[in-house]
XYZ file of C-alpha atoms in Angstrom:
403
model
C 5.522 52.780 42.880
C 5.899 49.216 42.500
C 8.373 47.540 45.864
C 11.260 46.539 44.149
C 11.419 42.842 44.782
C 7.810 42.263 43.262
C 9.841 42.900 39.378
C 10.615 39.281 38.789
C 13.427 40.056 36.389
C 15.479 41.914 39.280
C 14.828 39.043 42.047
C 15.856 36.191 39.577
C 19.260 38.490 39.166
C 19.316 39.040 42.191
C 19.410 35.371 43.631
C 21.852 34.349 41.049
C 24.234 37.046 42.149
C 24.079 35.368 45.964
C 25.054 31.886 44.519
C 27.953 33.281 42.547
C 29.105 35.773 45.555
C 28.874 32.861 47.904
C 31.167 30.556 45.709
C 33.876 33.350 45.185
C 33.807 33.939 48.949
C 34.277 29.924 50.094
C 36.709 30.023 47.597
C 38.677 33.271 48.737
C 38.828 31.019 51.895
C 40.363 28.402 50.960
C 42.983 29.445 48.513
C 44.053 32.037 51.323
C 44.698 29.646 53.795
C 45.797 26.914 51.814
C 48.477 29.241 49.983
C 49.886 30.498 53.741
C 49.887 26.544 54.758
C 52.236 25.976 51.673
C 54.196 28.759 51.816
C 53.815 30.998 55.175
C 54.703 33.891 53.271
C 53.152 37.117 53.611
C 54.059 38.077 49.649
C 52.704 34.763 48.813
C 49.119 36.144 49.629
C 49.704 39.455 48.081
C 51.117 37.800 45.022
C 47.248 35.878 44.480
C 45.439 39.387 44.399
C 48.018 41.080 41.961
C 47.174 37.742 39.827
C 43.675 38.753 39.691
C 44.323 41.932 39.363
C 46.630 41.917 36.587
C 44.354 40.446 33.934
C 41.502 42.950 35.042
C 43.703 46.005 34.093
C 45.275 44.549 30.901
C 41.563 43.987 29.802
C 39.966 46.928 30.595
C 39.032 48.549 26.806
C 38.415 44.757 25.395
C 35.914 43.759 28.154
C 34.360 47.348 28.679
C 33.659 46.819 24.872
C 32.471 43.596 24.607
C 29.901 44.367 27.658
C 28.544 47.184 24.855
C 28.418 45.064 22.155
C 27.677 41.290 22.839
C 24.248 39.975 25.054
C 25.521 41.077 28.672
C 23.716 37.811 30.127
C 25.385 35.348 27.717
C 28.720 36.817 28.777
C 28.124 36.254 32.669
C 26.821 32.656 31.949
C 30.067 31.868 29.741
C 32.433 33.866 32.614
C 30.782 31.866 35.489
C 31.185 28.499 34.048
C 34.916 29.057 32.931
C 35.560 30.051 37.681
C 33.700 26.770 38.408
C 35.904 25.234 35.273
C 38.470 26.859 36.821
C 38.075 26.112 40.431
C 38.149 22.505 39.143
C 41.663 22.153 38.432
C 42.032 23.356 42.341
C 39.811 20.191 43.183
C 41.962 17.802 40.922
C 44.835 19.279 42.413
C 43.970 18.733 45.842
C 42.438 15.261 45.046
C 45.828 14.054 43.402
C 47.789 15.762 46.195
C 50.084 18.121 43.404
C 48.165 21.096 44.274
C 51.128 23.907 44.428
C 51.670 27.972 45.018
C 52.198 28.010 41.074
C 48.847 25.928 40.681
C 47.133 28.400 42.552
C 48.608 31.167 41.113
C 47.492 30.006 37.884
C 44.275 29.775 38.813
C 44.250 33.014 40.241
C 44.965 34.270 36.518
C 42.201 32.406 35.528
C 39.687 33.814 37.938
C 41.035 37.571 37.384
C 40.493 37.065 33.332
C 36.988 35.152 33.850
C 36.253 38.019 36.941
C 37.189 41.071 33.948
C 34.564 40.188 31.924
C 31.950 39.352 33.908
C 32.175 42.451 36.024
C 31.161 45.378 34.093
C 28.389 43.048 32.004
C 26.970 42.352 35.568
C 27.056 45.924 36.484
C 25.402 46.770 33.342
C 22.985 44.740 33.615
C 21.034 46.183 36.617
C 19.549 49.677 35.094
C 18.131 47.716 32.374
C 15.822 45.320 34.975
C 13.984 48.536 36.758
C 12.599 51.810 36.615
C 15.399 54.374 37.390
C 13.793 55.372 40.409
C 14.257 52.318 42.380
C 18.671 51.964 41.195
C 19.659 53.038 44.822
C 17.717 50.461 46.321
C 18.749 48.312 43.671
C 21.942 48.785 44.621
C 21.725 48.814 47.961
C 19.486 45.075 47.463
C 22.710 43.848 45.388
C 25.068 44.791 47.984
C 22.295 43.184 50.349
C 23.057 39.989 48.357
C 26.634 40.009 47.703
C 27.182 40.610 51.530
C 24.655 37.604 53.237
C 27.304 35.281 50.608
C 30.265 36.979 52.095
C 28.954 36.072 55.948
C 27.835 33.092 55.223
C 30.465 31.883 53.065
C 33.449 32.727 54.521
C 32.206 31.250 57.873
C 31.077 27.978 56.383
C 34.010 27.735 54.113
C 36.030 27.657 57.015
C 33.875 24.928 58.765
C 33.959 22.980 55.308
C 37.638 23.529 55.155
C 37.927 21.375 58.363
C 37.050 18.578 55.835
C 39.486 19.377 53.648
C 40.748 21.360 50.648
C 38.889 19.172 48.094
C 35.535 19.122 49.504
C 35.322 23.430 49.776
C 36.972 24.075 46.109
C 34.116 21.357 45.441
C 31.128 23.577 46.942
C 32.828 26.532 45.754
C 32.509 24.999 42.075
C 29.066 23.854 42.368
C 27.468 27.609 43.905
C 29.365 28.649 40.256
C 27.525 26.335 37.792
C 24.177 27.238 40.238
C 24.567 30.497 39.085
C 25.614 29.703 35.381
C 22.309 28.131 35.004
C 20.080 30.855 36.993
C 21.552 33.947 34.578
C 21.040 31.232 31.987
C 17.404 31.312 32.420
C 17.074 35.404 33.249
C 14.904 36.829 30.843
C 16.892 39.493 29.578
C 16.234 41.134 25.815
C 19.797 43.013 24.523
C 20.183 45.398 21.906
C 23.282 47.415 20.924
C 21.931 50.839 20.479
C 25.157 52.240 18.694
C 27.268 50.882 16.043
C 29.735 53.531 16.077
C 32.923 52.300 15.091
C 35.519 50.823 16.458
C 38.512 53.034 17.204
C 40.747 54.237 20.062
C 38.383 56.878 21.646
C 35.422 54.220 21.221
C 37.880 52.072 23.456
C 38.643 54.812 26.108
C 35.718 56.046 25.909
C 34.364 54.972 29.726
C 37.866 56.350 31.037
C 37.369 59.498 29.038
C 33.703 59.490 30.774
C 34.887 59.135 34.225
C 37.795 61.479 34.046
C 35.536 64.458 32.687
C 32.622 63.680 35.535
C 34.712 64.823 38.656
C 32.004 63.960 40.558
C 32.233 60.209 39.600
C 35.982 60.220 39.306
C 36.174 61.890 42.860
C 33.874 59.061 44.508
C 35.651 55.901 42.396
C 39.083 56.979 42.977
C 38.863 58.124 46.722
C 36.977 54.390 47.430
C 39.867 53.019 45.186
C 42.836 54.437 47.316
C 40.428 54.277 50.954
C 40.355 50.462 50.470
C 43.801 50.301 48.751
C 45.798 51.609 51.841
C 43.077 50.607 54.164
C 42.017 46.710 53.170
C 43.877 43.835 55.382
C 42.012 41.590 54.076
C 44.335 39.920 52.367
C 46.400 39.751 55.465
C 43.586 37.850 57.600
C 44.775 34.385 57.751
C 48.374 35.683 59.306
C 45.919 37.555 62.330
C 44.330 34.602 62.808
C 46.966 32.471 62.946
C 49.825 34.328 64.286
C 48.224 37.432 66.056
C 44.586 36.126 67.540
C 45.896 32.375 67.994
C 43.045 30.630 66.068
C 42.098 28.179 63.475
C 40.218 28.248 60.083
C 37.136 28.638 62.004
C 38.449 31.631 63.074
C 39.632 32.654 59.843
C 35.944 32.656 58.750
C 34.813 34.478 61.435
C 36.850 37.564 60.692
C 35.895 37.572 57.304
C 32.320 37.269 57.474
C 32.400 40.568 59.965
C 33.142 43.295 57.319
C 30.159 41.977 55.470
C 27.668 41.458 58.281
C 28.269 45.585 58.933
C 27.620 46.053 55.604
C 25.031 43.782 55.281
C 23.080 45.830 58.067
C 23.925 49.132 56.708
C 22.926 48.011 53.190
C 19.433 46.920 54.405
C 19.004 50.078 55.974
C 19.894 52.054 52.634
C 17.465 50.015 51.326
C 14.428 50.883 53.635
C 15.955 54.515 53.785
C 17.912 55.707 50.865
C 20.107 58.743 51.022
C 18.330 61.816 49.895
C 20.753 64.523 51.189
C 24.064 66.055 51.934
C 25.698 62.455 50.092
C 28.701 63.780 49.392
C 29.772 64.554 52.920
C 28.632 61.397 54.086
C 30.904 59.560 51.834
C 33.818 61.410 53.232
C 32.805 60.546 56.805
C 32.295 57.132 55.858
C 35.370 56.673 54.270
C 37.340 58.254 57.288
C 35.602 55.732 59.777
C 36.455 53.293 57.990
C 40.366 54.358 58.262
C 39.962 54.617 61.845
C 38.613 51.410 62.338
C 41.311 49.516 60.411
C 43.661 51.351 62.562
C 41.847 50.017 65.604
C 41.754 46.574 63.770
C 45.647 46.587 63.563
C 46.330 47.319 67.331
C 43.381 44.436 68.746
C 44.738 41.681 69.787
C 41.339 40.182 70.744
C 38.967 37.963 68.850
C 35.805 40.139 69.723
C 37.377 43.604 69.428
C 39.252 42.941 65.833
C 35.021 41.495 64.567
C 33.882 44.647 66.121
C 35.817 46.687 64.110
C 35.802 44.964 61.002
C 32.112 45.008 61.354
C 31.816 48.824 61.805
C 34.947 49.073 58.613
C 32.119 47.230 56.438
C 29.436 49.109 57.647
C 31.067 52.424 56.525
C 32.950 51.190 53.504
C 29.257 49.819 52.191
C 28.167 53.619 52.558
C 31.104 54.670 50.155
C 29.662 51.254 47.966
C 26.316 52.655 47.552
C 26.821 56.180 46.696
C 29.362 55.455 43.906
C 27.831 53.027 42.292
C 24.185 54.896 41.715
C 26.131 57.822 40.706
C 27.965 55.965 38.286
C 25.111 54.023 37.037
C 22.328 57.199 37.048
C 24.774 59.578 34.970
C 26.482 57.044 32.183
C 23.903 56.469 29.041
C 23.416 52.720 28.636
C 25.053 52.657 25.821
C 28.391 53.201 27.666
C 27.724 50.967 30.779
C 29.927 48.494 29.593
C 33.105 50.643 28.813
C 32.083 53.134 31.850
C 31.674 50.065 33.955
C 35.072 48.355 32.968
C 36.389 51.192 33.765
C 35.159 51.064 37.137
C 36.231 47.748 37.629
C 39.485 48.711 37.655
C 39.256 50.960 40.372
C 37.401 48.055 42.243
C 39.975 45.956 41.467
C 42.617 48.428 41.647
C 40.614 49.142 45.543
C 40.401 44.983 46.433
C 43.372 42.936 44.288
C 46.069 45.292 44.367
C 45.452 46.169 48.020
C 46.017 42.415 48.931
C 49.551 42.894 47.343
C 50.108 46.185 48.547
C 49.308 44.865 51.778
C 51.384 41.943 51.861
C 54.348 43.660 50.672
C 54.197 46.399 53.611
C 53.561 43.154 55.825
C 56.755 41.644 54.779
C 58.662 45.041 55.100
C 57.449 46.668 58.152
C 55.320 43.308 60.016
C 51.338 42.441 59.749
C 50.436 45.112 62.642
C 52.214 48.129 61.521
C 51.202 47.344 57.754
C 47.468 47.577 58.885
C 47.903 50.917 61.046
C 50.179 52.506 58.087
C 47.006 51.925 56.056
C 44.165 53.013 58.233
C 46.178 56.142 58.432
C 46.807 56.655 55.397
C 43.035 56.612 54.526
C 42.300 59.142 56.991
C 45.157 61.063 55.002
C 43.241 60.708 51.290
C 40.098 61.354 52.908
C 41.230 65.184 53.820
C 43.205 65.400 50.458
C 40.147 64.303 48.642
C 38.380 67.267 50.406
C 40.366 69.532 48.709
C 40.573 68.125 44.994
C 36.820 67.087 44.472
C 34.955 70.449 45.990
C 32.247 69.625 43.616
C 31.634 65.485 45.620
C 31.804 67.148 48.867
C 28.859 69.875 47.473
C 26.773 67.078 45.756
C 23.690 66.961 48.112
C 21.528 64.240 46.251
C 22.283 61.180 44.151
C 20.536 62.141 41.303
C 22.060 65.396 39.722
C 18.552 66.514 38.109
C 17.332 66.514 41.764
C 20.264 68.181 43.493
């Protein structure tokens, strides 16, 4: 079997999907501690996730069809250039000094809208670049990608930072329009293979797909709710700055450990993908990762809190890989798009709304219990998961012909 890295197709994807990962992650940076500098307001952070969030879920049957029907590339080249358009006005902003909370919020819209469409045509994209056999370490070389932007950006955005607003939303803008031109150039030939028409069960037609797999809706909705309760991430500038005593640097630091653990663990499921017993190891994975955002909340050192945000992306990059090859090796291509949209609101449902609902238990209950509440309340889903999806917890191997 040919390695996977010697298709050309898959490495030019795969290099473009570093530059745009690394300019969303410099950017999460800045707009994270920039909106807690202008406001110091817990729900102020939540409020920029629900605005990504928002658009995402409004859009779900309009992107999930257009990622079916229209070239997938084309779509991530236009969606790519409107964040770096996007991350512009942030640079103007900060350039004319009228850079605001509502500015940022706007932009936040923006992102979330450009983010809903370029999502499940991204996603879709990967079956069609190699042979079936080689999706799981595929996926686990896209996660591989995704995760060596989200150390290194984070932890240079904060450095860059140090030079000021202007000069990271700049970087941040010019990674996007890298990217725009490498899936630009990706050789990629699309065909629609069905013209059926266009009516309200076409639309639902990826949620009506999930919901009758139980086996997919069992691993997308118990990662949804794992990282919805259990994700602080959008509460990591307060721990810096208020709990750990540090600066942006620091900042940086704590956001580039979730994705060196899952950097690791996705290099090792790529030299040694799971061929057994998968569905049991996505429940322990999930519960460590519970248990390590609990230990997260109570550390009040540096070290300890990257320790355990380390071993929380380690495990949650487990859950990553498992649910997105089964998603991807039991939808027909034809549904990708609408299947995939549909999965992008879990994601999103998993990462934006999280930061929300995380910043609205900060502001009721304080940053440290917020973070316990939610590592415990993972652990909680986990068992409860056990019980409703009998049929995930069976599933031995990722492919159901071979299980």
């Amino acid at each position: 079997m040919q390695p996977l890295f010697k298709h050309p197709n898959f490495v030019h994807f795969w290099i473009g999907q570093i530059a745009s990962s690394f300019a969303f992650q410099m950017l999460s940076v800045g707009i994270g501690w920039q909106m807690y500098d202008l406001t110091n307001s817990p729900m102020a952070l939540g409020l920029v996730g629900l605005c990504q969030f928002l658009p995402q879920l409004l859009l779900t049957l309009v992107v999930g069809h257009v990622a079916d029907r229209y070239n997938r590339r084309l779509i991530c080249v236009c969606t790519r250039f409107t964040m770096a358009m996007t991350v512009g006005i942030l640079v103007y902003g900060n350039m004319t000094s009228t850079v605001s909370a509502n500015m940022i919020y706007t932009c936040a819209v923006l992102l979330g809208t450009a983010r809903a469409f370029e999502m499940p045509a991204n996603q879709a994209i990967l079956p069609n670049l190699i042979p079936s056999a080689l999706l799981s370490r595929a996926v686990s070389a896209m996660a591989s990608a995704r995760e060596i932007s989200v150390i290194a950006g984070p932890a240079l955005g904060g450095l860059i930072y140090l030079l000021g607003p202007t000069t990271l939303y700049a970087s941040s803008m010019s990674c996007f329009l890298l990217s725009c031109v490498i899936m630009f150039l990706l050789r990629y030939n699309f065909t629609v293979t069905t013209k059926s028409p266009i009516n309200i069960e076409h639309l639902f037609g990826g949620l009506t797909f999930i919901r009758g797999n139980k086996v997919i809706l069992g691993s997308v909705s118990l990662d949804m709710f794992a990282v919805l309760l259990g994700g602080a991430t959008a509460l990591l500038p307060i721990v810096a700055k208020d709990i750990l005593q540090t600066g942006p640097w620091g900042l940086g630091l704590l956001r580039c450990a979730p994705a060196l653990g899952a950097l690791l663990m996705s290099v090792y499921l790529a030299r040694h993908p799971l061929t057994h017993s998968v569905g049991k190891i996505m429940f322990a994975a999930v519960a460590i990762f519970g248990v390590a955002t609990i230990v997260f909340g109570l550390s009040e050192s540096l070290i300890l809190s990257m320790l355990a945000l380390t071993l929380l992306g380690a495990s949650d990059m487990i859950s990553v890989v498992i649910r997105s090859t089964l998603v991807q090796l039991e939808t027909p291509d034809d549904m990708r798009g609408r299947v995939s949209a549909a999965n992008s609101v879990f994601i999103g449902s998993s990462n934006q709304l999280g930061e929300f609902e995380s910043g609205v238990t900060a502001a009721w209950f304080g940053v440290v219990p917020a973070i316990i509440i939610g590592g415990v309340g993972t652990i909680a889903v986990v068992g409860l998961w056990m019980h409703l999806f009998p049929d995930l917890l069976k599933r031995r191997t990722l492919d159901k012909e071979n299980d």
